[in-house]
mmCIF file of C-alpha atoms in Angstrom:
data_model
loop_
_atom_site.group_PDB
_atom_site.id
_atom_site.type_symbol
_atom_site.label_atom_id
_atom_site.label_comp_id
_atom_site.label_asym_id
_atom_site.label_seq_id
_atom_site.Cartn_x
_atom_site.Cartn_y
_atom_site.Cartn_z
ATOM 1 C CA UNK A 38 11.862 304.530 50.053
ATOM 2 C CA UNK A 39 11.400 307.152 47.673
ATOM 3 C CA UNK A 40 10.595 304.945 46.852
ATOM 4 C CA UNK A 41 8.510 305.998 43.902
ATOM 5 C CA UNK A 42 12.234 306.167 41.302
ATOM 6 C CA UNK A 43 15.410 305.591 43.774
ATOM 7 C CA UNK A 44 19.046 306.219 43.979
ATOM 8 C CA UNK A 45 20.655 303.919 41.379
ATOM 9 C CA UNK A 46 24.293 305.761 41.961
ATOM 10 C CA UNK A 47 26.662 306.457 44.034
ATOM 11 C CA UNK A 48 29.967 309.274 42.940
ATOM 12 C CA UNK A 49 31.841 310.361 40.117
ATOM 13 C CA UNK A 50 35.392 309.001 39.383
ATOM 14 C CA UNK A 51 37.563 310.707 42.135
ATOM 15 C CA UNK A 52 35.586 308.065 44.416
ATOM 16 C CA UNK A 53 35.316 305.082 41.755
ATOM 17 C CA UNK A 54 38.681 303.485 43.006
ATOM 18 C CA UNK A 55 38.578 305.058 46.569
ATOM 19 C CA UNK A 56 38.528 302.886 49.665
ATOM 20 C CA UNK A 57 35.462 304.182 51.121
ATOM 21 C CA UNK A 58 33.347 303.055 47.840
ATOM 22 C CA UNK A 59 32.272 300.099 48.865
ATOM 23 C CA UNK A 60 31.921 300.853 52.606
ATOM 24 C CA UNK A 61 29.358 303.389 51.392
ATOM 25 C CA UNK A 62 27.186 301.233 49.009
ATOM 26 C CA UNK A 63 26.812 298.515 51.642
ATOM 27 C CA UNK A 64 26.135 300.971 54.350
ATOM 28 C CA UNK A 65 23.096 302.674 52.075
ATOM 29 C CA UNK A 66 22.261 299.362 50.958
ATOM 30 C CA UNK A 67 21.774 297.992 54.162
ATOM 31 C CA UNK A 68 20.323 301.330 55.633
ATOM 32 C CA UNK A 69 17.629 301.705 52.904
ATOM 33 C CA UNK A 70 17.768 298.511 50.198
ATOM 34 C CA UNK A 71 19.075 300.229 47.554
ATOM 35 C CA UNK A 72 21.825 298.916 45.478
ATOM 36 C CA UNK A 73 24.168 301.033 43.829
ATOM 37 C CA UNK A 74 26.248 299.108 41.633
ATOM 38 C CA UNK A 75 30.238 300.053 40.735
ATOM 39 C CA UNK A 76 29.256 300.461 37.108
ATOM 40 C CA UNK A 77 27.073 303.156 37.484
ATOM 41 C CA UNK A 78 29.078 304.805 40.544
ATOM 42 C CA UNK A 79 29.915 308.174 38.745
ATOM 43 C CA UNK A 80 26.681 309.431 38.694
ATOM 44 C CA UNK A 81 25.465 310.964 41.734
ATOM 45 C CA UNK A 82 28.401 313.049 42.486
ATOM 46 C CA UNK A 83 26.069 316.113 41.943
ATOM 47 C CA UNK A 84 23.888 314.948 44.715
ATOM 48 C CA UNK A 85 26.727 314.686 47.417
ATOM 49 C CA UNK A 86 28.163 317.233 46.147
ATOM 50 C CA UNK A 87 25.926 319.909 47.886
ATOM 51 C CA UNK A 88 27.247 318.119 51.474
ATOM 52 C CA UNK A 89 30.922 317.879 50.147
ATOM 53 C CA UNK A 90 31.097 321.537 50.011
ATOM 54 C CA UNK A 91 28.776 323.081 53.458
ATOM 55 C CA UNK A 92 31.544 320.497 55.188
ATOM 56 C CA UNK A 93 34.621 322.746 53.014
ATOM 57 C CA UNK A 94 35.845 319.465 52.051
ATOM 58 C CA UNK A 95 38.644 318.920 49.438
ATOM 59 C CA UNK A 96 36.348 316.081 47.822
ATOM 60 C CA UNK A 97 33.843 313.608 47.708
ATOM 61 C CA UNK A 98 36.226 310.705 48.811
ATOM 62 C CA UNK A 99 37.282 313.208 52.153
ATOM 63 C CA UNK A 100 33.369 313.670 52.288
ATOM 64 C CA UNK A 101 32.604 309.490 52.875
ATOM 65 C CA UNK A 102 35.602 309.343 54.931
ATOM 66 C CA UNK A 103 33.818 311.617 57.690
ATOM 67 C CA UNK A 104 30.686 310.073 56.444
ATOM 68 C CA UNK A 105 31.740 306.637 57.194
ATOM 69 C CA UNK A 106 34.602 307.581 60.269
ATOM 70 C CA UNK A 107 33.242 310.203 62.042
ATOM 71 C CA UNK A 108 30.690 309.190 65.073
ATOM 72 C CA UNK A 109 27.776 311.464 64.784
ATOM 73 C CA UNK A 110 26.867 311.466 61.468
ATOM 74 C CA UNK A 111 22.898 309.792 62.210
ATOM 75 C CA UNK A 112 21.529 313.576 61.306
ATOM 76 C CA UNK A 113 24.430 313.500 58.188
ATOM 77 C CA UNK A 114 23.161 309.909 57.013
ATOM 78 C CA UNK A 115 19.652 311.386 56.882
ATOM 79 C CA UNK A 116 21.023 314.243 54.702
ATOM 80 C CA UNK A 117 22.595 311.724 52.277
ATOM 81 C CA UNK A 118 19.540 309.306 52.094
ATOM 82 C CA UNK A 119 17.299 312.157 50.718
ATOM 83 C CA UNK A 120 19.799 313.362 48.236
ATOM 84 C CA UNK A 121 20.512 310.160 46.674
ATOM 85 C CA UNK A 122 16.466 308.963 46.583
ATOM 86 C CA UNK A 123 14.857 310.089 43.955
ATOM 87 C CA UNK A 124 11.775 310.969 43.300
ATOM 88 C CA UNK A 125 9.245 310.290 40.625
ATOM 89 C CA UNK A 126 5.740 311.187 41.047
ATOM 90 C CA UNK A 127 2.422 312.005 39.717
ATOM 91 C CA UNK A 128 -0.667 312.283 40.178
ATOM 92 C CA UNK A 129 -3.006 309.610 38.332
ATOM 93 C CA UNK A 130 0.330 307.538 36.883
ATOM 94 C CA UNK A 131 -0.797 304.529 35.433
ATOM 95 C CA UNK A 132 -4.013 305.479 35.857
ATOM 96 C CA UNK A 133 -5.236 301.802 35.417
ATOM 97 C CA UNK A 134 -4.455 300.665 38.575
ATOM 98 C CA UNK A 135 -6.683 303.506 39.775
ATOM 99 C CA UNK A 136 -9.275 302.507 37.373
ATOM 100 C CA UNK A 137 -9.352 298.608 38.693
ATOM 101 C CA UNK A 138 -9.423 300.629 42.460
ATOM 102 C CA UNK A 139 -13.040 302.220 41.735
ATOM 103 C CA UNK A 140 -14.738 299.469 39.208
ATOM 104 C CA UNK A 141 -13.327 295.981 40.867
ATOM 105 C CA UNK A 142 -11.493 296.625 44.381
ATOM 106 C CA UNK A 143 -13.625 298.656 46.127
ATOM 107 C CA UNK A 144 -16.906 296.851 45.023
ATOM 108 C CA UNK A 145 -15.400 294.144 45.869
ATOM 109 C CA UNK A 146 -15.040 294.957 49.641
ATOM 110 C CA UNK A 147 -17.956 296.740 50.330
ATOM 111 C CA UNK A 148 -19.596 293.573 49.256
ATOM 112 C CA UNK A 149 -17.918 291.499 51.572
ATOM 113 C CA UNK A 150 -18.481 293.680 54.729
ATOM 114 C CA UNK A 151 -21.462 291.698 56.963
ATOM 115 C CA UNK A 152 -24.750 293.381 56.370
ATOM 116 C CA UNK A 153 -25.379 296.277 58.924
ATOM 117 C CA UNK A 154 -21.822 297.081 59.100
ATOM 118 C CA UNK A 155 -20.565 299.895 57.172
ATOM 119 C CA UNK A 156 -17.281 299.224 54.790
ATOM 120 C CA UNK A 157 -14.357 300.925 56.441
ATOM 121 C CA UNK A 158 -11.438 300.645 53.703
ATOM 122 C CA UNK A 159 -7.339 301.335 54.424
ATOM 123 C CA UNK A 160 -5.283 301.760 51.967
ATOM 124 C CA UNK A 161 -1.216 302.242 52.089
ATOM 125 C CA UNK A 162 0.904 303.919 49.932
ATOM 126 C CA UNK A 163 3.789 302.401 51.151
ATOM 127 C CA UNK A 164 5.839 304.522 48.939
ATOM 128 C CA UNK A 165 4.415 307.465 49.196
ATOM 129 C CA UNK A 166 7.203 310.840 48.038
ATOM 130 C CA UNK A 167 5.595 313.898 47.945
ATOM 131 C CA UNK A 168 1.712 312.053 48.230
ATOM 132 C CA UNK A 169 0.739 312.623 44.624
ATOM 133 C CA UNK A 170 0.200 308.597 44.786
ATOM 134 C CA UNK A 171 -1.639 308.793 47.921
ATOM 135 C CA UNK A 172 -3.952 311.968 46.906
ATOM 136 C CA UNK A 173 -4.674 310.426 44.201
ATOM 137 C CA UNK A 174 -6.542 307.228 46.028
ATOM 138 C CA UNK A 175 -8.037 309.751 48.249
ATOM 139 C CA UNK A 176 -9.725 311.303 45.079
ATOM 140 C CA UNK A 177 -10.730 308.335 43.380
ATOM 141 C CA UNK A 178 -12.334 307.221 47.168
ATOM 142 C CA UNK A 179 -13.863 310.475 46.982
ATOM 143 C CA UNK A 180 -15.966 310.233 43.740
ATOM 144 C CA UNK A 181 -17.263 307.081 44.116
ATOM 145 C CA UNK A 182 -18.577 308.266 47.146
ATOM 146 C CA UNK A 183 -20.665 310.828 45.687
ATOM 147 C CA UNK A 184 -21.982 308.670 43.663
ATOM 148 C CA UNK A 185 -23.478 307.542 46.135
ATOM 149 C CA UNK A 186 -21.258 304.586 47.682
ATOM 150 C CA UNK A 187 -21.140 304.347 51.378
ATOM 151 C CA UNK A 188 -17.877 303.576 52.806
ATOM 152 C CA UNK A 189 -15.020 304.743 55.268
ATOM 153 C CA UNK A 190 -11.885 305.140 54.673
ATOM 154 C CA UNK A 191 -8.214 306.357 55.389
ATOM 155 C CA UNK A 192 -4.790 306.805 53.614
ATOM 156 C CA UNK A 193 -2.099 306.061 55.323
ATOM 157 C CA UNK A 194 1.639 306.805 53.621
ATOM 158 C CA UNK A 195 5.220 306.079 54.404
ATOM 159 C CA UNK A 196 8.419 306.689 52.823
ATOM 160 C CA UNK A 197 12.105 306.914 54.030
ATOM 161 C CA UNK A 198 12.555 310.472 53.098
ATOM 162 C CA UNK A 199 11.801 313.060 55.758
ATOM 163 C CA UNK A 200 12.157 315.378 52.860
ATOM 164 C CA UNK A 201 9.615 314.111 50.188
ATOM 165 C CA UNK A 202 7.044 313.306 53.683
ATOM 166 C CA UNK A 203 8.035 317.394 54.814
ATOM 167 C CA UNK A 204 6.355 318.391 51.280
ATOM 168 C CA UNK A 205 3.687 315.598 51.369
ATOM 169 C CA UNK A 206 2.486 316.685 54.245
ATOM 170 C CA UNK A 207 2.186 320.128 52.627
ATOM 171 C CA UNK A 208 -0.176 318.792 50.352
ATOM 172 C CA UNK A 209 1.049 321.608 47.662
ATOM 173 C CA UNK A 210 1.665 321.170 43.905
ATOM 174 C CA UNK A 211 2.742 322.884 41.365
ATOM 175 C CA UNK A 212 0.015 323.949 38.419
ATOM 176 C CA UNK A 213 2.373 321.606 35.903
ATOM 177 C CA UNK A 214 1.770 318.926 38.722
ATOM 178 C CA UNK A 215 -1.549 318.565 38.427
ATOM 179 C CA UNK A 216 -2.243 319.334 35.348
ATOM 180 C CA UNK A 217 -2.480 316.157 34.007
ATOM 181 C CA UNK A 218 -5.836 315.719 36.366
ATOM 182 C CA UNK A 219 -9.610 316.615 35.072
ATOM 183 C CA UNK A 220 -10.341 320.026 35.180
ATOM 184 C CA UNK A 221 -13.663 319.165 36.971
ATOM 185 C CA UNK A 222 -11.669 317.169 39.500
ATOM 186 C CA UNK A 223 -8.927 319.697 40.169
ATOM 187 C CA UNK A 224 -11.797 322.282 40.639
ATOM 188 C CA UNK A 225 -12.970 320.212 43.318
ATOM 189 C CA UNK A 226 -9.821 319.485 45.344
ATOM 190 C CA UNK A 227 -8.060 320.926 45.078
ATOM 191 C CA UNK A 228 -8.096 325.328 46.568
ATOM 192 C CA UNK A 229 -5.715 328.437 45.343
ATOM 193 C CA UNK A 230 -4.693 331.043 46.398
ATOM 194 C CA UNK A 231 -5.111 334.660 44.749
ATOM 195 C CA UNK A 232 -1.587 335.849 46.797
ATOM 196 C CA UNK A 233 1.320 336.338 43.957
ATOM 197 C CA UNK A 234 3.019 334.050 47.583
ATOM 198 C CA UNK A 235 1.470 330.801 45.998
ATOM 199 C CA UNK A 236 0.460 332.310 42.617
ATOM 200 C CA UNK A 237 0.604 328.563 39.891
ATOM 201 C CA UNK A 238 0.131 326.615 43.191
ATOM 202 C CA UNK A 239 -2.856 324.647 44.667
ATOM 203 C CA UNK A 240 -3.318 322.755 47.761
ATOM 204 C CA UNK A 241 -5.451 319.080 48.121
ATOM 205 C CA UNK A 242 -8.927 320.774 49.890
ATOM 206 C CA UNK A 243 -9.025 319.977 53.895
ATOM 207 C CA UNK A 244 -11.147 317.354 53.294
ATOM 208 C CA UNK A 245 -9.066 315.116 51.237
ATOM 209 C CA UNK A 246 -5.968 315.911 53.879
ATOM 210 C CA UNK A 247 -7.680 315.168 56.993
ATOM 211 C CA UNK A 248 -7.991 311.339 55.021
ATOM 212 C CA UNK A 249 -4.427 310.886 54.954
ATOM 213 C CA UNK A 250 -2.160 310.914 56.944
ATOM 214 C CA UNK A 251 1.846 310.333 55.718
ATOM 215 C CA UNK A 252 4.913 309.066 58.286
ATOM 216 C CA UNK A 253 8.118 307.829 58.087
ATOM 217 C CA UNK A 254 8.597 304.055 57.766
ATOM 218 C CA UNK A 255 11.920 302.331 56.183
ATOM 219 C CA UNK A 256 11.327 299.123 53.953
ATOM 220 C CA UNK A 257 14.534 297.526 55.311
ATOM 221 C CA UNK A 258 13.138 297.464 58.616
ATOM 222 C CA UNK A 259 12.086 294.101 60.226
ATOM 223 C CA UNK A 260 8.408 294.974 61.266
ATOM 224 C CA UNK A 261 6.482 297.847 59.972
ATOM 225 C CA UNK A 262 3.715 299.750 62.614
ATOM 226 C CA UNK A 263 1.002 299.025 60.742
ATOM 227 C CA UNK A 264 -2.733 297.286 60.779
ATOM 228 C CA UNK A 265 -2.513 293.706 59.327
ATOM 229 C CA UNK A 266 -5.545 294.154 58.123
ATOM 230 C CA UNK A 267 -5.033 296.936 54.930
ATOM 231 C CA UNK A 268 -6.972 296.635 51.815
ATOM 232 C CA UNK A 269 -4.462 297.926 48.981
ATOM 233 C CA UNK A 270 -0.708 298.613 49.004
ATOM 234 C CA UNK A 271 0.723 300.528 46.499
ATOM 235 C CA UNK A 272 4.351 299.885 46.185
ATOM 236 C CA UNK A 273 5.346 300.657 42.701
ATOM 237 C CA UNK A 274 8.808 300.722 41.169
ATOM 238 C CA UNK A 275 10.640 300.419 44.248
ATOM 239 C CA UNK A 276 11.589 296.285 44.454
ATOM 240 C CA UNK A 277 13.487 297.023 41.150
ATOM 241 C CA UNK A 278 16.186 298.671 43.366
ATOM 242 C CA UNK A 279 16.668 295.761 45.273
ATOM 243 C CA UNK A 280 18.914 292.731 45.341
ATOM 244 C CA UNK A 281 16.561 289.373 45.328
ATOM 245 C CA UNK A 282 16.625 288.883 48.545
ATOM 246 C CA UNK A 283 15.769 292.315 49.588
ATOM 247 C CA UNK A 284 12.609 291.662 47.233
ATOM 248 C CA UNK A 285 11.185 288.704 48.798
ATOM 249 C CA UNK A 286 11.605 289.752 52.098
ATOM 250 C CA UNK A 287 10.000 293.023 52.366
ATOM 251 C CA UNK A 288 6.886 291.646 49.659
ATOM 252 C CA UNK A 289 6.456 288.841 52.784
ATOM 253 C CA UNK A 290 6.633 291.724 55.139
ATOM 254 C CA UNK A 291 3.760 293.725 52.976
ATOM 255 C CA UNK A 292 1.767 290.360 52.481
ATOM 256 C CA UNK A 293 1.451 290.000 56.507
ATOM 257 C CA UNK A 294 -0.669 293.637 56.640
ATOM 258 C CA UNK A 295 -3.035 292.916 54.576
ATOM 259 C CA UNK A 296 -6.848 291.822 54.700
ATOM 260 C CA UNK A 297 -8.149 289.045 53.136
ATOM 261 C CA UNK A 298 -8.837 288.814 49.603
ATOM 262 C CA UNK A 299 -6.832 292.783 50.083
ATOM 263 C CA UNK A 300 -4.425 293.866 47.137
ATOM 264 C CA UNK A 301 -0.768 294.723 46.848
ATOM 265 C CA UNK A 302 -0.138 296.758 43.222
ATOM 266 C CA UNK A 303 3.370 297.318 41.992
ATOM 267 C CA UNK A 304 4.583 298.910 38.843
ATOM 268 C CA UNK A 305 4.897 296.913 35.597
ATOM 269 C CA UNK A 306 8.639 296.346 35.949
ATOM 270 C CA UNK A 307 8.215 294.248 39.057
ATOM 271 C CA UNK A 308 5.610 292.230 37.998
ATOM 272 C CA UNK A 309 7.754 289.588 37.464
ATOM 273 C CA UNK A 310 9.927 289.387 41.283
ATOM 274 C CA UNK A 311 6.484 289.300 43.176
ATOM 275 C CA UNK A 312 6.604 285.582 44.755
ATOM 276 C CA UNK A 313 4.536 284.651 47.446
ATOM 277 C CA UNK A 314 2.662 281.568 48.790
ATOM 278 C CA UNK A 315 -0.530 284.022 49.729
ATOM 279 C CA UNK A 316 0.167 286.077 46.709
ATOM 280 C CA UNK A 317 -1.911 285.307 43.220
ATOM 281 C CA UNK A 318 -1.533 287.490 40.200
ATOM 282 C CA UNK A 319 -5.047 288.781 38.885
ATOM 283 C CA UNK A 320 -3.015 291.534 36.620
ATOM 284 C CA UNK A 321 0.120 291.794 35.226
ATOM 285 C CA UNK A 322 0.914 294.369 37.942
ATOM 286 C CA UNK A 323 -1.893 293.245 40.513
ATOM 287 C CA UNK A 324 -1.678 290.452 43.104
ATOM 288 C CA UNK A 325 -4.542 290.139 45.808
ATOM 289 C CA UNK A 326 -3.942 287.796 48.809
ATOM 290 C CA UNK A 327 -5.942 284.501 48.767
#
């Protein structure tokens, strides 16, 4: 889900005591895993207001009633999910994770590959948002290849937000989004155009775009259409928005998709919530499948 930062709230005081707020919270939790505490109900009304206006309705309560009781609202629900998911993402966020990917995880994986075979790493950004995390992985791996490490790799990015996935697939970022990337890497892995229509923007080079694919996925689904031999899964700053039962279910599913000795990387606020018999904590936010 978008999972790099999720919705924390629902709507403002006109809905706080309305008959549809509890039903709406239950529906969002069922669909996305996001828990919307009643105490924070007042903060997301701005996000729903656009849809209230689009339907010409007098208030958010009327909008929720339509959403919950009227048939044929599937497409509108997708709009709502896009609106209530918050997408905080940046390149090389929590850089220690990418340092470990380069210095330990990839060399370990190469060393385990039988002689005569070329290693092929599989990485999964399970809350891809607009793609910065997945493309950071690609930059790190491409740099290792430039230094002479022999391996192939493929990266999957998934998210619940179709809006974010569209942006990720375009792989176009504003200059301020890539400003923290070292100049040498920006020059190597991003393209800029001279036309005024693309001023202030840069696009990931085709060589990396070919390595990364994006598709829609909901972490609340009972099963994930992902390979079961993934070497590294990033799921950072998502589990904190789930209740305990959903956290455990999601972690168990992710563990089932890791290869033996594969790694699950979570956010700093989540290291205490990862509990699974097959996962051993090797760093505060990094777990290895044993």
